GROMACS .gro file of C-alpha atoms in nm:
model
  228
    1UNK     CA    1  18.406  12.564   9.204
    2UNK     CA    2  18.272  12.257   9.340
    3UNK     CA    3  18.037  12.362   9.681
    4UNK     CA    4  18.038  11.991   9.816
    5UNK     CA    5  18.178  12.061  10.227
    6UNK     CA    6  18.541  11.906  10.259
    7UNK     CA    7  18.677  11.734  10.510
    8UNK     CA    8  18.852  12.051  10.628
    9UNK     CA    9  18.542  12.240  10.628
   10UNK     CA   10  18.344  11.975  10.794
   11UNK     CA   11  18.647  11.950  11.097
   12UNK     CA   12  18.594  12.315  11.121
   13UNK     CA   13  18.229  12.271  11.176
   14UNK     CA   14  18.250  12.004  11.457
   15UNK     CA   15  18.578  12.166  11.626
   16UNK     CA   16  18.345  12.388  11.781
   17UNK     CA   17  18.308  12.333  12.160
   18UNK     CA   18  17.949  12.476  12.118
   19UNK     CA   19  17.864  12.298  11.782
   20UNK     CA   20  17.973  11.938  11.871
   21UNK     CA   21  17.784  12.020  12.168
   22UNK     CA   22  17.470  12.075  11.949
   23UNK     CA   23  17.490  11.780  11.764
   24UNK     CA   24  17.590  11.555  12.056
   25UNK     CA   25  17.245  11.632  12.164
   26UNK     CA   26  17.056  11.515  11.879
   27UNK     CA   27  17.226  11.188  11.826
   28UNK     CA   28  16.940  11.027  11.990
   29UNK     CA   29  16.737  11.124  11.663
   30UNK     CA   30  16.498  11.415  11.813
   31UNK     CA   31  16.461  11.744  11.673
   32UNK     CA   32  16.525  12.052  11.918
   33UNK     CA   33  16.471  12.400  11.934
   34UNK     CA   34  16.721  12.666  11.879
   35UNK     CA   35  16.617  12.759  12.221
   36UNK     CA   36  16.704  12.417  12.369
   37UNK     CA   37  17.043  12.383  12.211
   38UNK     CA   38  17.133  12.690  12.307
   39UNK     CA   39  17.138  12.606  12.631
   40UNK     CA   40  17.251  12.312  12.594
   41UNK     CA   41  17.558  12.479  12.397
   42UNK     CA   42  17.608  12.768  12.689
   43UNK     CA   43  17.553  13.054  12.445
   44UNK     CA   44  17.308  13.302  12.341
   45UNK     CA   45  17.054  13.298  12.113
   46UNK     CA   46  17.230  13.508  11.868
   47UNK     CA   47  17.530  13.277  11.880
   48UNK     CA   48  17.321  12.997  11.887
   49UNK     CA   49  17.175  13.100  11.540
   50UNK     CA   50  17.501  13.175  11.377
   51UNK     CA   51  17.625  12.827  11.462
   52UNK     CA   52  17.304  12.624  11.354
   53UNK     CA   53  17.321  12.850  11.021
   54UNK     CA   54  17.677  12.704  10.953
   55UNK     CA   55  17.573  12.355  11.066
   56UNK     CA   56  17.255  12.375  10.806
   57UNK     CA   57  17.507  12.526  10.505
   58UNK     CA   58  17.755  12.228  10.624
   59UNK     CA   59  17.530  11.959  10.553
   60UNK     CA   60  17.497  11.860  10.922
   61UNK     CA   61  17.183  11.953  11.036
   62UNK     CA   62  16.824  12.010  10.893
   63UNK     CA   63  16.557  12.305  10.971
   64UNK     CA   64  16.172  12.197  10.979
   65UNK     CA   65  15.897  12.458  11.101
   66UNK     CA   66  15.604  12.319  11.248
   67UNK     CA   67  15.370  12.639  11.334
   68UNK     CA   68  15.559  12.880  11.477
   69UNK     CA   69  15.803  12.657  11.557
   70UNK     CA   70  16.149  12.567  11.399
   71UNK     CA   71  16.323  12.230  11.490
   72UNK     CA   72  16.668  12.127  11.438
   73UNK     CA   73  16.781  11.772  11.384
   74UNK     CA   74  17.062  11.612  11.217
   75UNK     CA   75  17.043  11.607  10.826
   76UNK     CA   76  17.012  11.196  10.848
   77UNK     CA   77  17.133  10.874  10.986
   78UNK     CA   78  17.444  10.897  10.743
   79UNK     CA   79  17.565  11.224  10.967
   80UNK     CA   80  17.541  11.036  11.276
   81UNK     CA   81  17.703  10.736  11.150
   82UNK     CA   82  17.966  10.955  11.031
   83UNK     CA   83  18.009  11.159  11.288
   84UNK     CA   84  17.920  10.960  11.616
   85UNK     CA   85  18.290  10.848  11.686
   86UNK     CA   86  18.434  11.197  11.616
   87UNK     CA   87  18.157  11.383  11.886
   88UNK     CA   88  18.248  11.104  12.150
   89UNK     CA   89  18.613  11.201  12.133
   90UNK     CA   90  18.557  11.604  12.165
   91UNK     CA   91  18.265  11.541  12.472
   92UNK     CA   92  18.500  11.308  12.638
   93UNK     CA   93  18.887  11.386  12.622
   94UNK     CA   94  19.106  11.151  12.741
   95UNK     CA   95  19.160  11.133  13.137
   96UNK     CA   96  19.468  11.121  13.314
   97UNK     CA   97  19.345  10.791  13.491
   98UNK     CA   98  19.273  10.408  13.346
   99UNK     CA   99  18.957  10.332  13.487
  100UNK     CA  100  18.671  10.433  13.289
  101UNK     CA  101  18.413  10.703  13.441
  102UNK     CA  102  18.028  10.520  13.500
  103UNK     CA  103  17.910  10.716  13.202
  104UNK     CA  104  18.147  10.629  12.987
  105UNK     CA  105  18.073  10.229  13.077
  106UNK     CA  106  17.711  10.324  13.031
  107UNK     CA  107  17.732  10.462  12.649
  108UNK     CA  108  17.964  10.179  12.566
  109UNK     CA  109  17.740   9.910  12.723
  110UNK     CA  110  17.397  10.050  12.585
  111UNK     CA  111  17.330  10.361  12.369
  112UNK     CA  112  17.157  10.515  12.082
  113UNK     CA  113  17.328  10.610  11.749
  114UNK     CA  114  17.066  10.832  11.608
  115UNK     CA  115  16.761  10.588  11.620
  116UNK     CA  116  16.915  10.286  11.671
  117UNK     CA  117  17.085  10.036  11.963
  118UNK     CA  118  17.474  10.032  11.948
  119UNK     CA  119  17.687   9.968  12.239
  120UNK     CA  120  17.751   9.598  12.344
  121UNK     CA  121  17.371   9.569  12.355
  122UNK     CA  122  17.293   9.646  11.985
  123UNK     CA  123  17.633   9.450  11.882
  124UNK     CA  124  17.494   9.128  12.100
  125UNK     CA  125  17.152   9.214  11.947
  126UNK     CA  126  17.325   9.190  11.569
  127UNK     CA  127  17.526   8.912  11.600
  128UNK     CA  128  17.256   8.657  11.742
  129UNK     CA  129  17.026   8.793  11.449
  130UNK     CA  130  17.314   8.679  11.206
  131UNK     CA  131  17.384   8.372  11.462
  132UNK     CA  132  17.078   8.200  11.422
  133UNK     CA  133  17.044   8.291  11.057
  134UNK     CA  134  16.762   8.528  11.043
  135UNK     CA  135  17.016   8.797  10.894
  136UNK     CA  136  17.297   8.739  10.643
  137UNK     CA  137  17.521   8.964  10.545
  138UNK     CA  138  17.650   9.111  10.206
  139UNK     CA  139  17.876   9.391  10.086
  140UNK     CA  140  17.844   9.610  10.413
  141UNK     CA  141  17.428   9.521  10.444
  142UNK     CA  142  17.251   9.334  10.622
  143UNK     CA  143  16.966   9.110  10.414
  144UNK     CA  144  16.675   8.949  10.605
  145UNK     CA  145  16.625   8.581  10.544
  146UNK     CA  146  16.360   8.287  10.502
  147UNK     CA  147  16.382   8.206  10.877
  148UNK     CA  148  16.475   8.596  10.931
  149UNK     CA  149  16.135   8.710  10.782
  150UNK     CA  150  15.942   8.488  11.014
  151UNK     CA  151  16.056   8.597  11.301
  152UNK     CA  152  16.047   8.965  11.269
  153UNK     CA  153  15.656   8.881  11.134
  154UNK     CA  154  15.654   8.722  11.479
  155UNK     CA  155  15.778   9.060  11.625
  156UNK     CA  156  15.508   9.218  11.458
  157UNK     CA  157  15.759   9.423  11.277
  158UNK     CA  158  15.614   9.494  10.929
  159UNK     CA  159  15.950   9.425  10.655
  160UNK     CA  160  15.766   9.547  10.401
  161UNK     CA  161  15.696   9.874  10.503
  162UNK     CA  162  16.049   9.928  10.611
  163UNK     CA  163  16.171   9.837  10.263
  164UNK     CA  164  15.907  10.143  10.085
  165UNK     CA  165  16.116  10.383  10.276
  166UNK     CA  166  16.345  10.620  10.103
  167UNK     CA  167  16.625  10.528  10.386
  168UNK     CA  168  16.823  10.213  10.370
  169UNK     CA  169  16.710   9.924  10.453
  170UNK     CA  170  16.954   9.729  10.682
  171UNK     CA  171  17.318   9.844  10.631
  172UNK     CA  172  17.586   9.796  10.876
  173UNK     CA  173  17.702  10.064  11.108
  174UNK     CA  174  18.092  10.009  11.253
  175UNK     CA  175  18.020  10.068  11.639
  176UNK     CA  176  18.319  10.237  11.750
  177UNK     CA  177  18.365  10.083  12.128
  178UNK     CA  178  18.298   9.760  12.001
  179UNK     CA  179  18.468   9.763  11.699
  180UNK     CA  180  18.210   9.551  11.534
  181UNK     CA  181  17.919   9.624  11.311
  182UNK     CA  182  17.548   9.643  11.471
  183UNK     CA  183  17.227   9.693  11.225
  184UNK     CA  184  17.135  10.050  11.156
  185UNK     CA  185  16.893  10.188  10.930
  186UNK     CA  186  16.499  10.138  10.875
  187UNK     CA  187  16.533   9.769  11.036
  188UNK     CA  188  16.766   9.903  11.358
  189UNK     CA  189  16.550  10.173  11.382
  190UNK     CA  190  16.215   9.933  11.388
  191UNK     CA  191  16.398   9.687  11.649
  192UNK     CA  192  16.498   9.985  11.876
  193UNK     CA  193  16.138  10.093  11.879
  194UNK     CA  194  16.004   9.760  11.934
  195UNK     CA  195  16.216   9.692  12.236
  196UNK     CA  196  16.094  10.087  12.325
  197UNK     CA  197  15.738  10.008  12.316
  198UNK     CA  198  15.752   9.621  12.499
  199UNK     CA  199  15.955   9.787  12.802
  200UNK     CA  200  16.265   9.606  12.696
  201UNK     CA  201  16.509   9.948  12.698
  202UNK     CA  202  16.433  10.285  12.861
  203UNK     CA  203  16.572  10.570  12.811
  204UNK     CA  204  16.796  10.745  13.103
  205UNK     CA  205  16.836  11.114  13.195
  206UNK     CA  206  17.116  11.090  12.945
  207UNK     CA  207  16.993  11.187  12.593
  208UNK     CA  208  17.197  10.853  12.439
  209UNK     CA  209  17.212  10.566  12.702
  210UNK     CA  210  16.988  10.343  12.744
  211UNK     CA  211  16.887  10.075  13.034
  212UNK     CA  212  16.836   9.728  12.945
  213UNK     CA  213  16.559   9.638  13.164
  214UNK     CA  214  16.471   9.323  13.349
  215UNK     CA  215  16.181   9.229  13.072
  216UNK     CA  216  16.420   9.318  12.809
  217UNK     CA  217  16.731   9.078  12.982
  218UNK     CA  218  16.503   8.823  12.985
  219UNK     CA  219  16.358   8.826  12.635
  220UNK     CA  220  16.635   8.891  12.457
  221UNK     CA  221  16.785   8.621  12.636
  222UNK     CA  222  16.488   8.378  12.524
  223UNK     CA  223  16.440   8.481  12.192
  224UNK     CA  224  16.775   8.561  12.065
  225UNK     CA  225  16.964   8.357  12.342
  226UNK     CA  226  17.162   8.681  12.481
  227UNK     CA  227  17.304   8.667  12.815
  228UNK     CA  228  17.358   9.045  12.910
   0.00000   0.00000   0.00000
């Protein structure tokens, strides 16, 4: 009997108010307690366990123990790629009215998806890289050029080191409110924390959207000519 989850199986998992509220919470890439998602979910602890068991057996999420500690996160970038349009659907159900709530403009302007920009910020970001040649793309991947390796070495982000990872390097994640591909993987991820670490995005008091700051509006403006 083949044990791979089916699609069924994996619709059950994420039907559940209190399980696609679990994993909603660590599509910003951090690993949580059982404690923290529990309340996050609005059950007990006991509950809490039984659902993060079924995640785990589903494929969905990890378990790592650090000391006495055990942290959940999602099993890996392919999840949340996977999964990121289905969780936005069940945390926001359609509303009887056509203008769009400020959170909702928020995550569609400027989020994470897992580790990664997405949003009209990390779809801008993706198509200037291919714009002025520095990416190219083939069969769903991204692949860093000539010109392209120069100016990430410029970045000081460190290609080579990227590629000796065991995730991919640059593949192409469909963003689903723009309907466009932005860059995920071991190269989105690197950008993201680049832009992080210069003051360029900050995170908000939502666990997924993120502010494009001043700095960041004007840099990405000069070196990718973005006008956001």
């Amino acid at each position: 009997m083949d044990a791979e989850p089916s699609m069924a199986s994996i619709g059950a998992l994420i039907g559940s108010p209190a399980r696609s509220a679990m994993l909603a919470l660590l599509f910003d890439g951090r690993a949580l307690t059982a404690t923290e998602l529990s309340q996050a979910a609005g059950v007990s602890a006991a509950t809490a366990s039984e659902h993060l068991s079924k995640l785990i057996t589903g494929g969905l999420l990890v378990c790592e123990k650090h000391g006495r500690h055990r942290y959940y996160k999602l099993a890996g970038e392919d999840v949340a790629e996977a999964l990121e349009p289905l969780i936005h659907l069940v945390r926001h159900k359609p509303a009887p009215i056509r203008q769009a709530s400020s959170e909702q403009k928020q995550i569609r302007c400027a989020r994470l998806c897992y580790d990664h920009m997405a949003g009209e910020l990390g779809v801008s970001i993706t198509t200037a890289l291919v714009a002025h040649g520095y990416l190219s793309i083939e069969d769903r991947h991204y692949n860093v050029t000539t010109k392209g390796e120069q100016f990430f070495a410029e970045l000081g982000i460190d290609l080579g080191s990227l590629r000796k990872t065991r995730r991919q390097f640059a593949p192409q994640c469909l963003d689903w409110s723009e309907r466009k591909p932005h860059v995920a993987g071991a190269l989105g991820a690197a950008i993201t924390l680049l832009a992080f670490n210069l003051k360029w995005i900050e995170r908000t008091k939502h666990r997924r959207i993120i502010k494009l700051t001043d700095l960041g509006r004007e840099q990405f403006k000069q070196k990718l000519g973005i006008k956001l």
